[in-house]
PDB file of C-alpha atoms in Angstrom:
ATOM      1  CA  GLU A   1     -17.330-147.219  21.289  1.00 89.00           C
ATOM      2  CA  VAL A   2     -16.820-145.538  17.958  1.00 90.00           C
ATOM      3  CA  ALA A   3     -13.572-144.573  16.246  1.00 95.00           C
ATOM      4  CA  LEU A   4     -14.013-143.096  12.777  1.00 95.00           C
ATOM      5  CA  ARG A   5     -11.737-141.441  10.274  1.00 97.00           C
ATOM      6  CA  VAL A   6     -13.405-138.586   8.426  1.00 96.00           C
ATOM      7  CA  PRO A   7     -12.009-138.114   4.895  1.00 96.00           C
ATOM      8  CA  SER A   8     -14.105-134.960   4.360  1.00 96.00           C
ATOM      9  CA  ALA A   9     -17.109-133.249   5.879  1.00 95.00           C
ATOM     10  CA  VAL A  10     -19.377-130.277   5.259  1.00 95.00           C
ATOM     11  CA  ILE A  11     -21.126-128.952   8.368  1.00 91.00           C
ATOM     12  CA  ASP A  12     -23.640-126.150   7.865  1.00 87.00           C
ATOM     13  CA  GLY A  13     -21.788-125.041   4.738  1.00 91.00           C
ATOM     14  CA  TYR A  14     -18.257-125.224   6.216  1.00 92.00           C
ATOM     15  CA  ALA A  15     -16.010-127.740   4.451  1.00 95.00           C
ATOM     16  CA  PHE A  16     -13.326-129.754   6.224  1.00 96.00           C
ATOM     17  CA  ALA A  17     -10.716-132.069   4.739  1.00 95.00           C
ATOM     18  CA  GLY A  18      -9.973-134.927   7.080  1.00 94.00           C
ATOM     19  CA  GLY A  19     -10.339-135.673  10.732  1.00 97.00           C
ATOM     20  CA  GLU A  20     -11.401-138.253  13.257  1.00 97.00           C
ATOM     21  CA  ILE A  21     -14.185-138.911  15.746  1.00 97.00           C
ATOM     22  CA  GLN A  22     -13.811-140.951  18.923  1.00 98.00           C
ATOM     23  CA  GLY A  23     -16.624-141.502  21.372  1.00 97.00           C
ATOM     24  CA  SER A  24     -19.717-143.504  22.148  1.00 97.00           C
ATOM     25  CA  TRP A  25     -23.459-143.452  21.545  1.00 94.00           C
ATOM     26  CA  ARG A  26     -26.011-145.192  23.730  1.00 94.00           C
ATOM     27  CA  TRP A  27     -29.627-145.248  22.643  1.00 92.00           C
ATOM     28  CA  LEU A  28     -32.143-145.463  25.457  1.00 93.00           C
ATOM     29  CA  ASP A  29     -35.215-145.529  23.169  1.00 93.00           C
ATOM     30  CA  TYR A  30     -34.672-145.475  19.393  1.00 90.00           C
ATOM     31  CA  ARG A  31     -38.269-144.297  18.802  1.00 93.00           C
ATOM     32  CA  GLU A  32     -37.371-140.934  20.372  1.00 91.00           C
ATOM     33  CA  GLY A  33     -34.373-140.346  18.101  1.00 90.00           C
ATOM     34  CA  TYR A  34     -31.452-138.343  19.478  1.00 89.00           C
ATOM     35  CA  ARG A  35     -33.608-137.081  22.374  1.00 91.00           C
ATOM     36  CA  ALA A  36     -33.361-140.511  23.993  1.00 93.00           C
ATOM     37  CA  GLY A  37     -29.668-141.089  23.602  1.00 93.00           C
ATOM     38  CA  ILE A  38     -26.369-140.276  25.224  1.00 96.00           C
ATOM     39  CA  LEU A  39     -23.438-139.103  23.104  1.00 96.00           C
ATOM     40  CA  GLU A  40     -19.973-138.971  24.636  1.00 97.00           C
ATOM     41  CA  LEU A  41     -17.452-137.272  22.364  1.00 97.00           C
ATOM     42  CA  LYS A  42     -13.934-137.968  23.513  1.00 97.00           C
ATOM     43  CA  ARG A  43     -12.609-136.199  20.463  1.00 97.00           C
ATOM     44  CA  ALA A  44     -14.074-134.850  17.237  1.00 97.00           C
ATOM     45  CA  LEU A  45     -11.217-133.319  15.260  1.00 98.00           C
ATOM     46  CA  LEU A  46     -11.669-131.759  11.817  1.00 98.00           C
ATOM     47  CA  HIS A  47      -8.991-130.168   9.628  1.00 97.00           C
ATOM     48  CA  LYS A  48      -9.231-127.152   7.350  1.00 96.00           C
ATOM     49  CA  GLY A  49      -5.930-126.391   5.646  1.00 93.00           C
ATOM     50  CA  ASP A  50      -3.298-126.042   8.378  1.00 94.00           C
ATOM     51  CA  GLY A  51      -6.027-125.335  10.928  1.00 97.00           C
ATOM     52  CA  SER A  52      -8.250-127.560  13.004  1.00 97.00           C
ATOM     53  CA  VAL A  53     -11.411-127.612  15.104  1.00 97.00           C
ATOM     54  CA  LEU A  54     -11.665-129.869  18.152  1.00 98.00           C
ATOM     55  CA  VAL A  55     -14.898-130.645  20.033  1.00 98.00           C
ATOM     56  CA  SER A  56     -15.286-132.826  23.122  1.00 98.00           C
ATOM     57  CA  GLY A  57     -18.047-133.349  25.662  1.00 98.00           C
ATOM     58  CA  SER A  58     -21.486-134.882  25.842  1.00 98.00           C
ATOM     59  CA  MET A  59     -25.103-134.715  24.760  1.00 97.00           C
ATOM     60  CA  GLN A  60     -27.512-136.079  27.357  1.00 97.00           C
ATOM     61  CA  PRO A  61     -31.145-137.211  26.925  1.00 96.00           C
ATOM     62  CA  GLY A  62     -33.328-134.403  25.630  1.00 94.00           C
ATOM     63  CA  GLY A  63     -30.410-133.113  23.584  1.00 94.00           C
ATOM     64  CA  ALA A  64     -28.743-131.265  26.507  1.00 96.00           C
ATOM     65  CA  LEU A  65     -25.249-130.198  25.422  1.00 97.00           C
ATOM     66  CA  ASP A  66     -22.135-129.875  27.574  1.00 98.00           C
ATOM     67  CA  MET A  67     -19.176-129.519  25.217  1.00 98.00           C
ATOM     68  CA  LEU A  68     -15.924-127.661  24.759  1.00 98.00           C
ATOM     69  CA  VAL A  69     -14.696-126.376  21.404  1.00 98.00           C
ATOM     70  CA  ALA A  70     -11.316-125.112  20.239  1.00 98.00           C
ATOM     71  CA  ALA A  71     -10.159-123.866  16.848  1.00 98.00           C
ATOM     72  CA  ASP A  72      -6.516-123.303  15.992  1.00 97.00           C
ATOM     73  CA  ARG A  73      -4.669-121.786  13.029  1.00 97.00           C
ATOM     74  CA  MET A  74      -7.769-121.336  10.863  1.00 97.00           C
ATOM     75  CA  ARG A  75      -6.797-119.083   7.928  1.00 96.00           C
ATOM     76  CA  LEU A  76      -9.341-116.299   7.461  1.00 96.00           C
ATOM     77  CA  GLN A  77      -9.000-116.539   3.696  1.00 94.00           C
ATOM     78  CA  ASP A  78     -10.053-120.223   3.855  1.00 94.00           C
ATOM     79  CA  LEU A  79     -13.245-119.617   5.848  1.00 94.00           C
ATOM     80  CA  GLU A  80     -16.512-119.734   3.943  1.00 94.00           C
ATOM     81  CA  GLY A  81     -18.297-116.394   4.088  1.00 91.00           C
ATOM     82  CA  ILE A  82     -15.071-114.496   4.777  1.00 92.00           C
ATOM     83  CA  GLY A  83     -12.388-115.480   2.273  1.00 88.00           C
ATOM     84  CA  ASN A  84     -14.774-115.458  -0.679  1.00 89.00           C
ATOM     85  CA  ARG A  85     -16.142-111.992   0.245  1.00 93.00           C
ATOM     86  CA  PHE A  86     -12.907-110.228   1.223  1.00 93.00           C
ATOM     87  CA  LYS A  87     -10.348-111.347  -1.362  1.00 91.00           C
ATOM     88  CA  GLY A  88      -7.372-109.467   0.107  1.00 93.00           C
ATOM     89  CA  LEU A  89      -7.973-110.453   3.733  1.00 95.00           C
ATOM     90  CA  ARG A  90      -5.495-112.679   5.527  1.00 96.00           C
ATOM     91  CA  GLY A  91      -4.783-113.750   9.086  1.00 97.00           C
ATOM     92  CA  LEU A  92      -5.310-116.577  11.529  1.00 97.00           C
ATOM     93  CA  LEU A  93      -8.259-117.357  13.775  1.00 97.00           C
ATOM     94  CA  GLY A  94      -8.067-119.219  17.039  1.00 98.00           C
ATOM     95  CA  ALA A  95     -10.956-119.733  19.446  1.00 98.00           C
ATOM     96  CA  SER A  96     -11.970-121.591  22.575  1.00 98.00           C
ATOM     97  CA  GLY A  97     -15.323-121.877  24.220  1.00 98.00           C
ATOM     98  CA  SER A  98     -18.289-123.909  25.344  1.00 98.00           C
ATOM     99  CA  ILE A  99     -21.401-125.349  23.721  1.00 97.00           C
ATOM    100  CA  LYS A 100     -24.407-125.584  26.058  1.00 96.00           C
ATOM    101  CA  GLY A 101     -28.173-125.453  25.640  1.00 93.00           C
ATOM    102  CA  VAL A 102     -29.867-128.195  23.660  1.00 93.00           C
ATOM    103  CA  LEU A 103     -29.246-129.572  20.173  1.00 91.00           C
ATOM    104  CA  SER A 104     -32.286-127.754  18.757  1.00 89.00           C
ATOM    105  CA  ALA A 105     -31.168-124.420  20.333  1.00 89.00           C
ATOM    106  CA  PRO A 106     -27.445-124.513  21.159  1.00 93.00           C
ATOM    107  CA  ARG A 107     -25.771-121.752  23.162  1.00 94.00           C
ATOM    108  CA  VAL A 108     -22.172-121.142  22.185  1.00 96.00           C
ATOM    109  CA  ASN A 109     -19.728-118.855  23.980  1.00 96.00           C
ATOM    110  CA  LEU A 110     -16.422-118.183  22.205  1.00 97.00           C
ATOM    111  CA  ASP A 111     -13.264-116.278  23.020  1.00 98.00           C
ATOM    112  CA  VAL A 112     -11.799-115.511  19.580  1.00 98.00           C
ATOM    113  CA  ALA A 113      -8.274-114.345  18.743  1.00 98.00           C
ATOM    114  CA  LEU A 114      -7.388-112.996  15.310  1.00 97.00           C
ATOM    115  CA  THR A 115      -3.662-112.706  14.633  1.00 97.00           C
ATOM    116  CA  ASP A 116      -1.507-111.323  11.837  1.00 96.00           C
ATOM    117  CA  ILE A 117      -4.516-109.711  10.182  1.00 96.00           C
ATOM    118  CA  GLY A 118      -3.826-107.973   6.901  1.00 96.00           C
ATOM    119  CA  TYR A 119      -5.680-106.640   3.895  1.00 95.00           C
ATOM    120  CA  GLY A 120      -3.884-106.381   0.595  1.00 93.00           C
ATOM    121  CA  LYS A 121      -0.339-105.226   1.349  1.00 94.00           C
ATOM    122  CA  ARG A 122      -1.299-103.603   4.633  1.00 95.00           C
ATOM    123  CA  GLY A 123      -0.811-105.218   8.045  1.00 95.00           C
ATOM    124  CA  LEU A 124      -3.632-104.568  10.499  1.00 95.00           C
ATOM    125  CA  GLY A 125      -2.343-106.313  13.635  1.00 96.00           C
ATOM    126  CA  ASP A 126      -4.233-108.542  16.032  1.00 97.00           C
ATOM    127  CA  ALA A 127      -7.734-108.520  17.540  1.00 97.00           C
ATOM    128  CA  ARG A 128      -9.662-110.297  20.248  1.00 97.00           C
ATOM    129  CA  LEU A 129     -13.427-110.637  20.539  1.00 95.00           C
ATOM    130  CA  TYR A 130     -16.102-112.574  22.308  1.00 94.00           C
ATOM    131  CA  ALA A 131     -18.958-114.146  20.373  1.00 92.00           C
ATOM    132  CA  ARG A 132     -22.159-115.626  21.716  1.00 91.00           C
ATOM    133  CA  LEU A 133     -24.807-117.714  19.949  1.00 90.00           C
ATOM    134  CA  THR A 134     -27.894-117.568  22.110  1.00 88.00           C
ATOM    135  CA  ASP A 135     -31.678-117.265  22.260  1.00 85.00           C
ATOM    136  CA  LYS A 136     -34.267-115.281  24.207  1.00 84.00           C
ATOM    137  CA  ARG A 137     -34.604-118.009  26.862  1.00 86.00           C
ATOM    138  CA  ASP A 138     -30.941-117.660  27.824  1.00 88.00           C
ATOM    139  CA  PRO A 139     -30.897-116.152  31.353  1.00 89.00           C
ATOM    140  CA  TRP A 140     -28.174-113.735  30.226  1.00 87.00           C
ATOM    141  CA  ILE A 141     -30.587-112.322  27.622  1.00 89.00           C
ATOM    142  CA  ALA A 142     -33.843-112.688  29.616  1.00 89.00           C
ATOM    143  CA  GLU A 143     -32.364-110.609  32.447  1.00 89.00           C
ATOM    144  CA  ALA A 144     -32.080-107.631  30.078  1.00 89.00           C
ATOM    145  CA  ALA A 145     -35.848-107.595  29.503  1.00 87.00           C
ATOM    146  CA  THR A 146     -36.334-106.738  33.190  1.00 87.00           C
ATOM    147  CA  TRP A 147     -33.955-103.772  33.293  1.00 85.00           C
ATOM    148  CA  GLN A 148     -35.422-100.372  34.063  1.00 80.00           C
ATOM    149  CA  ASP A 149     -33.638 -97.041  33.660  1.00 72.00           C
ATOM    150  CA  GLU A 150     -31.771 -97.374  36.934  1.00 69.00           C
ATOM    151  CA  PRO A 151     -28.191 -96.591  37.946  1.00 66.00           C
ATOM    152  CA  GLY A 152     -25.697 -99.225  36.832  1.00 65.00           C
ATOM    153  CA  VAL A 153     -27.719-100.647  33.924  1.00 68.00           C
ATOM    154  CA  SER A 154     -25.527 -98.900  31.355  1.00 73.00           C
ATOM    155  CA  ASP A 155     -22.422-100.506  32.915  1.00 80.00           C
ATOM    156  CA  ARG A 156     -23.545-104.080  32.224  1.00 81.00           C
ATOM    157  CA  PRO A 157     -21.732-106.062  29.506  1.00 83.00           C
ATOM    158  CA  CYS A 158     -23.294-105.739  26.033  1.00 84.00           C
ATOM    159  CA  GLN A 159     -26.154-103.771  27.590  1.00 84.00           C
ATOM    160  CA  GLN A 160     -27.703-102.403  24.389  1.00 84.00           C
ATOM    161  CA  GLY A 161     -27.326-105.598  22.359  1.00 86.00           C
ATOM    162  CA  ARG A 162     -28.789-107.777  25.118  1.00 87.00           C
ATOM    163  CA  ARG A 163     -31.727-105.430  25.686  1.00 86.00           C
ATOM    164  CA  GLY A 164     -32.440-105.134  21.965  1.00 87.00           C
ATOM    165  CA  PHE A 165     -32.366-108.899  21.541  1.00 87.00           C
ATOM    166  CA  ALA A 166     -34.521-109.479  24.638  1.00 88.00           C
ATOM    167  CA  LEU A 167     -37.213-106.966  23.680  1.00 88.00           C
ATOM    168  CA  GLY A 168     -37.070-107.101  19.883  1.00 87.00           C
ATOM    169  CA  THR A 169     -39.389-109.013  17.583  1.00 85.00           C
ATOM    170  CA  TRP A 170     -37.371-111.382  15.422  1.00 75.00           C
ATOM    171  CA  PRO A 171     -38.544-113.602  12.541  1.00 75.00           C
ATOM    172  CA  GLN A 172     -38.425-117.342  13.042  1.00 69.00           C
ATOM    173  CA  ASP A 173     -35.594-119.243  11.326  1.00 55.00           C
TER     174      ASP A 173
END
């Protein structure tokens, strides 16, 4: 069992000020690194201003992920890549979703709510969107590579984006 306080953290360029992690790690074979371990996250909570991000779930051997994520009251102007590029932007971000796939290629599905959005002195209202971090092996994407010009194809969710991603040639990260 592990219970840690996190005074600060930077994860992939996103800074957090405070939090806590509760869970457990069991190594089945240390020579295989994380691929031969089991991580159970009861709670990984990180704070950013008045907002927070909460992750819970597990990572099984091979790096297989089965986690839930929630973000609440994240100020747009405090988010790296947004606040520093759009100086007059304001609003709150909330999100909930799942993290699947494997550690080396995670698949994230998010339902995102933006509230009280404004730019400068102008109020812009609220917005809702769905975001997906995926790869070509995701069945949701791979299915699009098989589509022919048949009735109903154009009615499928994110039809053009999925097909473009499935059939496109993309540089390696």
